[in-house]
Short mmCIF file of C-alpha atoms and ligand atoms in Angstrom, two decimals:
data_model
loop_
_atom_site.label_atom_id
_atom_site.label_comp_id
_atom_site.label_asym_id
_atom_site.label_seq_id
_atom_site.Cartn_x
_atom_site.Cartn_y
_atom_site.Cartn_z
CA UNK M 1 93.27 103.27 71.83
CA UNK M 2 93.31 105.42 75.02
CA UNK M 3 92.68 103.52 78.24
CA UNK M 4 91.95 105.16 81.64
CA UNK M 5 95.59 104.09 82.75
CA UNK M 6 98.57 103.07 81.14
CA UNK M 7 101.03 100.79 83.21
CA UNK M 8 104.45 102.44 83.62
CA UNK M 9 107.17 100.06 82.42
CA UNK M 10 110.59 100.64 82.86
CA UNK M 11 113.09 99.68 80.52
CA UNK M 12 113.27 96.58 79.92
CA UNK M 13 116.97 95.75 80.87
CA UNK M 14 116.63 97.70 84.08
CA UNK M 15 114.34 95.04 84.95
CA UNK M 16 116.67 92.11 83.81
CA UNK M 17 119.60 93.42 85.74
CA UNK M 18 118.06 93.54 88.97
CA UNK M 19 116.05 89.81 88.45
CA UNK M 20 119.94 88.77 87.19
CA UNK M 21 120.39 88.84 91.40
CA UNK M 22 117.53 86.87 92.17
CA UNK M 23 118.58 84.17 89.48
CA UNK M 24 122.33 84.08 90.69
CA UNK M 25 120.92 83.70 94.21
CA UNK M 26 118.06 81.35 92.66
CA UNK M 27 116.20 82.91 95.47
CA UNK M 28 113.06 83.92 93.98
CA UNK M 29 110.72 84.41 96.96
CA UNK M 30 110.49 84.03 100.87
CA UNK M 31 111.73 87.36 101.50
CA UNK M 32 114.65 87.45 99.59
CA UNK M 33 117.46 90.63 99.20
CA UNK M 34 114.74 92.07 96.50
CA UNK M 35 111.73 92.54 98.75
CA UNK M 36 113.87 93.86 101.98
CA UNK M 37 116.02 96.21 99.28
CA UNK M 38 112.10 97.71 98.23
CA UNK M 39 110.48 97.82 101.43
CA UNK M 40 113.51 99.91 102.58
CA UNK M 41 113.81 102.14 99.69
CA UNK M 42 109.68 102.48 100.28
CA UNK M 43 109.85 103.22 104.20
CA UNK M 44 112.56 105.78 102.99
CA UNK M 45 110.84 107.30 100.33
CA UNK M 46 107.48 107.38 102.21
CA UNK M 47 108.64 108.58 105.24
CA UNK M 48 107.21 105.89 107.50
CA UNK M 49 108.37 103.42 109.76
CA UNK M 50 107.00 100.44 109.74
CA UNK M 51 105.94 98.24 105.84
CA UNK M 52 105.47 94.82 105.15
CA UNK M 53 105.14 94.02 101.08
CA UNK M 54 102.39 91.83 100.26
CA UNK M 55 101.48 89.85 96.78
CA UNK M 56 98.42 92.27 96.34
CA UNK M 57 96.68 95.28 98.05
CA UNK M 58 93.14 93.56 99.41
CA UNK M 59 95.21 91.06 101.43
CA UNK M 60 96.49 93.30 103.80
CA UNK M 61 92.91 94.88 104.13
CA UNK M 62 92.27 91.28 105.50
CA UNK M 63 95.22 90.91 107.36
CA UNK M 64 94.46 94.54 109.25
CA UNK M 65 90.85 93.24 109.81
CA UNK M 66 92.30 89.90 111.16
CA UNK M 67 95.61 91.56 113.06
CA UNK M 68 92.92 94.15 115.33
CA UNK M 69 90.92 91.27 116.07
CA UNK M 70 87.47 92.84 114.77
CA UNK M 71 84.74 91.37 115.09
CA UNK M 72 81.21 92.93 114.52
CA UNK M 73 80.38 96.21 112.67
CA UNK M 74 83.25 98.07 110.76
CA UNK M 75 81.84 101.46 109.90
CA UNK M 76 82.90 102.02 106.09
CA UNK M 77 82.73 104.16 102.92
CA UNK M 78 80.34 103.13 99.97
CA UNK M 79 82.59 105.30 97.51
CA UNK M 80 85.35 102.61 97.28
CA UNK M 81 86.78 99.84 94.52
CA UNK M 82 84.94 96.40 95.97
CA UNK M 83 88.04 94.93 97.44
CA UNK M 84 87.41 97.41 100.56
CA UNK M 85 83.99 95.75 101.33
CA UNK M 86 85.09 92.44 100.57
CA UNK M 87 87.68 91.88 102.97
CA UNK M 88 85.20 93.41 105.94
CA UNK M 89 82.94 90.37 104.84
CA UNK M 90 85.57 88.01 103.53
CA UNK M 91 86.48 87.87 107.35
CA UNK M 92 83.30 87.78 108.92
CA UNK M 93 82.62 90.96 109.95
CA UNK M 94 79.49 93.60 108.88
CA UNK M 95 80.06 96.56 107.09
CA UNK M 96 77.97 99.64 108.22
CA UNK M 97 78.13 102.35 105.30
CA UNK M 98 78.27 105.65 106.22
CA UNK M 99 77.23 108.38 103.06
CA UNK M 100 80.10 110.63 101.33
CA UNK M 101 81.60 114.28 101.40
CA UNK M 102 80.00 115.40 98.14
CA UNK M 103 82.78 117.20 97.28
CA UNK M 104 86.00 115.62 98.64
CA UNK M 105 84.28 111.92 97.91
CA UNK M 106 85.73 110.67 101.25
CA UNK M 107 83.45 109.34 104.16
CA UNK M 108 81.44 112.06 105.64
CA UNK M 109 83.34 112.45 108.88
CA UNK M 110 80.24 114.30 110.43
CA UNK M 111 78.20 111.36 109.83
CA UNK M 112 80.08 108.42 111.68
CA UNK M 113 78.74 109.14 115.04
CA UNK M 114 75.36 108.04 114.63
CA UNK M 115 75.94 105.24 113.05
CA UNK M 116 78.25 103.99 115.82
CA UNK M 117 76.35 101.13 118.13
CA UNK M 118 77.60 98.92 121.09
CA UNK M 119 78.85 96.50 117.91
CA UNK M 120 80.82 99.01 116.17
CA UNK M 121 84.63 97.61 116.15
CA UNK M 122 86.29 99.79 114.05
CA UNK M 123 86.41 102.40 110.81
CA UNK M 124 87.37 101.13 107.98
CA UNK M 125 87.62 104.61 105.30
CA UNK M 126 89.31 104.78 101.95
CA UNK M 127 91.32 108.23 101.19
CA UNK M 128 89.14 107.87 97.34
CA UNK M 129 91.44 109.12 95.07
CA UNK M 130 94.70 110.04 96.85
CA UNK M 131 92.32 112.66 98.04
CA UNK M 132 92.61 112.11 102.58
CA UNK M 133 89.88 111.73 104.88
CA UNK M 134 89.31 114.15 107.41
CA UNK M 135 91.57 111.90 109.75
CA UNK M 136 92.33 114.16 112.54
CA UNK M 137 88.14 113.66 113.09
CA UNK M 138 87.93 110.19 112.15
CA UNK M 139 91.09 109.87 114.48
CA UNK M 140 89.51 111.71 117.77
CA UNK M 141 85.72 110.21 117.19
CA UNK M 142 87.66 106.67 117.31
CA UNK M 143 89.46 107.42 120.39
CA UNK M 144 86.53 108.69 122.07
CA UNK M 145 84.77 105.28 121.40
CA UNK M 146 87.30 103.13 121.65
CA UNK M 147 88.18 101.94 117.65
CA UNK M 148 90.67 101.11 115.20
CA UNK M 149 90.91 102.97 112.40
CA UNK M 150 91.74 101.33 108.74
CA UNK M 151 93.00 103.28 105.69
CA UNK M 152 92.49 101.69 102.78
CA UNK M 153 95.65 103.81 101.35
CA UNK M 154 95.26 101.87 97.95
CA UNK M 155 95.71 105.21 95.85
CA UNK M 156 98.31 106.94 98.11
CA UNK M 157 101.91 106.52 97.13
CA UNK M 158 103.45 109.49 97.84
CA UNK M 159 100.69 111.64 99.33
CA UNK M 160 101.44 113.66 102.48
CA UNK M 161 99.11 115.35 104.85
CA UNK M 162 99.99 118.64 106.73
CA UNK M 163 103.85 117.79 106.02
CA UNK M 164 103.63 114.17 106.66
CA UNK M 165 102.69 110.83 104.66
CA UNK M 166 99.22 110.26 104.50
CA UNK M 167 100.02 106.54 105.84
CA UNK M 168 100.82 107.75 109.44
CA UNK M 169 97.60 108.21 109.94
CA UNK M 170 95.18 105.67 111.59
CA UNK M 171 96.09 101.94 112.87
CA UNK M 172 96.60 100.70 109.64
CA UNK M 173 97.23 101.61 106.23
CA UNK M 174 97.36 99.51 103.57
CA UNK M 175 98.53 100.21 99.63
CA UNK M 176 98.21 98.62 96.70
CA UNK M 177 100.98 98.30 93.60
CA UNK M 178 99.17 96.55 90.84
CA UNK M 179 99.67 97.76 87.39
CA UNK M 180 97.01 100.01 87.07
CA UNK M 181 98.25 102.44 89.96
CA UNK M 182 100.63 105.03 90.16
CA UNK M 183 103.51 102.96 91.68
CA UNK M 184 103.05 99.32 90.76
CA UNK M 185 104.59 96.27 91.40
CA UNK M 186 102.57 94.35 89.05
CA UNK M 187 100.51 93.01 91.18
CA UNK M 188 101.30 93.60 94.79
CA UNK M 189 100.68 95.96 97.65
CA UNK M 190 101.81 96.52 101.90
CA UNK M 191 100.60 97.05 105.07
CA UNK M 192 102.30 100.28 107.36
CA UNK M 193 100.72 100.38 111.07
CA UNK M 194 102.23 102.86 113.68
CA UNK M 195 102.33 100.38 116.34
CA UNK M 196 105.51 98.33 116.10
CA UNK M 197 104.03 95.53 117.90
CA UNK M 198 100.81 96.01 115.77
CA UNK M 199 103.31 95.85 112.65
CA UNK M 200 105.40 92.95 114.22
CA UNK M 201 101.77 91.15 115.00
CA UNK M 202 100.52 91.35 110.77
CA UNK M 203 104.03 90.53 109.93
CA UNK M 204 103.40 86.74 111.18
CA UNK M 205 99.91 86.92 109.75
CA UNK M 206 101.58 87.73 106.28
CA UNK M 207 103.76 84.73 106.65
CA UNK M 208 101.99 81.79 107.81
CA UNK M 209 102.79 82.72 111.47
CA UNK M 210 106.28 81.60 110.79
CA UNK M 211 108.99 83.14 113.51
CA UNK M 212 111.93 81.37 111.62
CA UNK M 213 111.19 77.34 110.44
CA UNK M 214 109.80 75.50 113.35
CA UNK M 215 108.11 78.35 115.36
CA UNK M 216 104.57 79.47 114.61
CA UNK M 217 103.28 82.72 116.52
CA UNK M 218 99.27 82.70 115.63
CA UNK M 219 97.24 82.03 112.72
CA UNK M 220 98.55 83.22 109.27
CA UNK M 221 98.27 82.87 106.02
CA UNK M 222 100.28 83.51 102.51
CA UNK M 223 100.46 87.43 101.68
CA UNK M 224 104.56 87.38 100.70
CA UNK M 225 105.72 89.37 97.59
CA UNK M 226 108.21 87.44 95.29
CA UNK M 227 111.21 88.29 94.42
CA UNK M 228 109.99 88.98 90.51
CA UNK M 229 107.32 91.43 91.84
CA UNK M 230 110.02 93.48 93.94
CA UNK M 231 112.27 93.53 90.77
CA UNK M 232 109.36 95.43 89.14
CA UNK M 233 109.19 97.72 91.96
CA UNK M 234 112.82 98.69 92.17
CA UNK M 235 113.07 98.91 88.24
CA UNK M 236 109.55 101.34 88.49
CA UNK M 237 110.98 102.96 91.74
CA UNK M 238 113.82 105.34 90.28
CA UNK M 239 110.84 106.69 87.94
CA UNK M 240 108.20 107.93 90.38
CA UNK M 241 109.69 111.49 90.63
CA UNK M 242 109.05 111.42 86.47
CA UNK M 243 105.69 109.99 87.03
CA UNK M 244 104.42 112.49 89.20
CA UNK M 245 105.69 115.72 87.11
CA UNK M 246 104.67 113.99 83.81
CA UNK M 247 100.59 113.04 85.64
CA UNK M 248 100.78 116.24 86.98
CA UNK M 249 101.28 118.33 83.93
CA UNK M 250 98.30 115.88 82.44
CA UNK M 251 96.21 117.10 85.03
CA UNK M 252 96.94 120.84 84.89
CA UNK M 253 96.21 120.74 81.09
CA UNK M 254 93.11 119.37 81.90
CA UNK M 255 91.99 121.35 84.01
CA UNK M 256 92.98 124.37 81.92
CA UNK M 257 91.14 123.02 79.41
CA UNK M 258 87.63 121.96 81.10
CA UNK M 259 87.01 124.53 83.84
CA UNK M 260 84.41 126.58 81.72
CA UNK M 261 82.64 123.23 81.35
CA UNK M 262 79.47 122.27 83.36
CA UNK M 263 81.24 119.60 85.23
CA UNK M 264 82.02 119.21 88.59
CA UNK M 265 85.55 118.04 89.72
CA UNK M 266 87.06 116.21 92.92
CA UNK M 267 88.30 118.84 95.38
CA UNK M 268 91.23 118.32 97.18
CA UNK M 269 91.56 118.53 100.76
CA UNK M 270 93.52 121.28 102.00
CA UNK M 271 96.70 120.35 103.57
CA UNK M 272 97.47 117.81 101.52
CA UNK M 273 100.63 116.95 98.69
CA UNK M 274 98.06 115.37 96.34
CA UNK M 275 99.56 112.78 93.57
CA UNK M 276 97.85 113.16 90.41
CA UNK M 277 96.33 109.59 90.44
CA UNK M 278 93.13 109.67 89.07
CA UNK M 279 91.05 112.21 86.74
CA UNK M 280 87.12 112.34 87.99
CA UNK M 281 84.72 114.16 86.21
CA UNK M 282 81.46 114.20 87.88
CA UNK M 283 78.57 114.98 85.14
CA UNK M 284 75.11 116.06 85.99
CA UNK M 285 72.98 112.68 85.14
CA UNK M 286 73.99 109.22 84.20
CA UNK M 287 72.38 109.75 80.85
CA UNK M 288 74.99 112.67 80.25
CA UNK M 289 77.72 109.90 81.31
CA UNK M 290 76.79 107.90 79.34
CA UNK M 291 76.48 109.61 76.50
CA UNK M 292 79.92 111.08 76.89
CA UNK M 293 81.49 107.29 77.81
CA UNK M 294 79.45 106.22 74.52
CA UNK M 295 81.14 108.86 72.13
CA UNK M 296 84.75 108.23 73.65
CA UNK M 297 84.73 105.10 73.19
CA UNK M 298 83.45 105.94 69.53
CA UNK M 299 87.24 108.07 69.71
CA UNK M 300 89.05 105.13 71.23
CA UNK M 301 89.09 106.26 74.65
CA UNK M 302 87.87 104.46 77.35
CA UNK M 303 87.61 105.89 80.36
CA UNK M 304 86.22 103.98 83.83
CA UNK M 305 83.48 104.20 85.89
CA UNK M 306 85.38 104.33 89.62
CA UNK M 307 83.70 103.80 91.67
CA UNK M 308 80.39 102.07 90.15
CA UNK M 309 77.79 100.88 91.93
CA UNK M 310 78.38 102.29 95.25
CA UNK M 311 79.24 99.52 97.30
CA UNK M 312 76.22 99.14 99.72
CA UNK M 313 74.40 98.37 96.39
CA UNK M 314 76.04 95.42 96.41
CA UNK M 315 73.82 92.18 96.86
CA UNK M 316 76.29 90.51 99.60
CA UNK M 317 75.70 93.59 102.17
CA UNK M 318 72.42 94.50 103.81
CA UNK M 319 70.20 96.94 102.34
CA UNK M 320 71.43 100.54 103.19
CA UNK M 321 70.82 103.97 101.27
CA UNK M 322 72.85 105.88 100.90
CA UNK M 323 72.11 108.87 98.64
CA UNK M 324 75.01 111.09 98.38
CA UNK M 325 77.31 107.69 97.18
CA UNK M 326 74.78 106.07 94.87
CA UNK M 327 74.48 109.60 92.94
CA UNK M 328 77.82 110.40 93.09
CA UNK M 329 78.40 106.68 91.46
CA UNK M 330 76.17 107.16 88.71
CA UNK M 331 77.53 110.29 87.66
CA UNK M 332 81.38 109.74 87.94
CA UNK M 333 83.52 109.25 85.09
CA UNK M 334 87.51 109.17 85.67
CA UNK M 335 89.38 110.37 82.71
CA UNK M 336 92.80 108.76 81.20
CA UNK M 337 95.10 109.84 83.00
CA UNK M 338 99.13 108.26 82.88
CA UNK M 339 102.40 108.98 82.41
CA UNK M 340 103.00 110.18 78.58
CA UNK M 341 99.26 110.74 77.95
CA UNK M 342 100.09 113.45 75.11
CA UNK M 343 98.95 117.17 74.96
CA UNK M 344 97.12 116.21 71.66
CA UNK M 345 95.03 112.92 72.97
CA UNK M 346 94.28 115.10 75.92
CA UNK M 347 92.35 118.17 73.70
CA UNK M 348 90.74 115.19 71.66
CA UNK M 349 89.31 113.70 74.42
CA UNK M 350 88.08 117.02 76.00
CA UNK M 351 86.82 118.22 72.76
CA UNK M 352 84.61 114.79 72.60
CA UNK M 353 83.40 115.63 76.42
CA UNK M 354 82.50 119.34 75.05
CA UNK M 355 80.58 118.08 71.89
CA UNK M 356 78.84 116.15 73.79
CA UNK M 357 77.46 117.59 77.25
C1 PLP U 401 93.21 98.78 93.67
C2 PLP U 401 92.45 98.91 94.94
C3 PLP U 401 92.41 97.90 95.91
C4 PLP U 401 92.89 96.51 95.66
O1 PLP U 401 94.20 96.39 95.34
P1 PLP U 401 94.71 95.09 94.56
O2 PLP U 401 96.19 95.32 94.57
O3 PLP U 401 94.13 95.11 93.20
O4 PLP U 401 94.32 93.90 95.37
C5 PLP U 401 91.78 98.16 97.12
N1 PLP U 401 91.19 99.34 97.35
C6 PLP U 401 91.18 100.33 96.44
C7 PLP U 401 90.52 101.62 96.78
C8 PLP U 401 91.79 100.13 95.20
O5 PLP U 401 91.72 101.10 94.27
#
């Protein structure tokens, strides 16, 4: 059976010599060596300055949202996984969708605007894909009316943006490492924000509030990474260089092998060091979808729907349409894509999608 991922795992004793430190310390979470070794190996890797781990990647969402202090409408992207909605909800606040790009997937920049009011707190976007917003807009229509700006960064490890990481872009940024994405943790994810004070601020949110045992500097709650999930992430760490060559030759061979087909595909903002993360093929009806999904699966391939329904579909939000996103949605099918996906699995599942348009 092919799956639309596969999760990376490194060898096995890799794994058990780094977690024989955290059992010799018996320091297993809290912060421990592990964590502070991987958040400095990340800030290094990532070029960036300021990351906090966290035990998942929709906790800092809610921990941004919380840290700015919004409160009212966050202006957001309807082409997301659910978590990014959630937290604007999960902490009170309304999310106001704004339609896609059609072709980069990303919230439609040019759109924003007009759907700013007196309310309007903040932007809240998702670079879909690895694939970056147009943030040098996003960033200048946010300081000309006074908001944050959120990146849901949750598919960009290792992306840059005209020569930079993608992450130094906006307020916040926040990333998720479970399983399923490129660089994983298990579960687990981080927060990067530009401001140090911002970044010192979401720190104590992470942690309770604590500044050291008896000292409590705001409201906070639970977001810490164990030491068992940073073992994971230093074991995967070494790796991602082989990751990236090994997704990016999948891609390249599928590419070569479907661009005669009537598909469309995601296109890549110039500018940016994409990496490889997911495979979207956009069909031409959800009945051709399907029937494609229908006859992999038939193969033993399952591919995913990301990102289905379009999220102001969703029966938590208030009705808004939103034409270009609930289209896109039904259409959108990303292919398996990991590291070690063979040359042969790829031309079966392309010769399925052929047979079958
Ligand atoms: C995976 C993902 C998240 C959530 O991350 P978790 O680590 O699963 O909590 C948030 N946003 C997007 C776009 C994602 O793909």
């Amino acid at each position: 059976m092919i799956h639309v991922t596969k999760t990376f795992l490194p060898p096995q004793k890799e794994y058990q010599e780094i977690l024989k430190r955290a059992w010799e310390s018996s320091w297993i979470t809290n912060r421990g060596v592990l964590v502070k070794e991987l958040e400095a190996k990340l800030k290094q890797k990532l070029g960036i300055e300021n990351l906090t781990l966290t035990t998942n990647g929709t906790i800092p969402i809610q921990i941004a949202i919380k840290g700015l202090k919004l409160k009212g409408e966050i202006i957001t992207t309807p082409f997301s996984y659910v978590a990014t909605t959630s937290s604007i909800v999960w902490e009170g606040c309304e999310p106001i969708f704004v339609d896609i790009d059609p072709d980069y997937l990303t919230i439609d920049e040019q759109k924003i605007e007009e759907a700013i009011t007196s309310n309007t707190c903040a932007i809240l976007a998702t670079h879909v894909f690895g694939n970056p917003c147009n943030v040098d807009f996003i960033n200048k229509i946010a300081q000309k009316h006074n908001l944050k700006v959120i990146y849901d960064a949750a598919h960009c490890f290792g992306v840059e943006y005209n020569g930079q990481s993608i992450l130094n872009y906006g307020d916040v940024s926040t990333l998720s490492f479970h399983a399923t994405k490129i660089f994983h943790t298990g579960e687990g994810g981080a927060f990067v924000a530009k401001s140090s004070k911002l970044h010192t601020d979401l720190y104590y949110h992470h942690n309770f509030g604590h500044n050291g045992p008896d000292i409590f500097m705001g409201i906070g709650i639970n977001a810490k990474m164990s030491e068992l999930q940073a073992a994971m992430g230093l074991a995967v760490l070494p790796y991602s260089e082989e990751i990236f060559e090994s997704r990016k030759s999948v891609v390249n061979y599928y590419d070569l092998l479907l661009n005669h087909l009537e598909v469309n595909f995601l296109k890549i903002r110039e500018g940016t060091k994409w990496n490889y993360c997911y495979y979207p093929l956009i069909f031409k009806n959800e009945k051709q979808l399907l029937k494609v999904k229908d006859a992999l699966a038939q193969n033993g391939v399952f591919p995913r729907r990301y990102f289905y329904p379009s999220l102001n579909t969703l029966d938590y939000v208030k009705v808004q349409e939103m034409p270009i996103s609930e289209s896109i949605s039904k259409r959108i099918l990303c292919l398996p894509l990991y590291f070690g996906l063979e040359r042969n699995e790829i031309e079966t599942i392309v010769k399925v999608i052929e047979n079958n348009l």
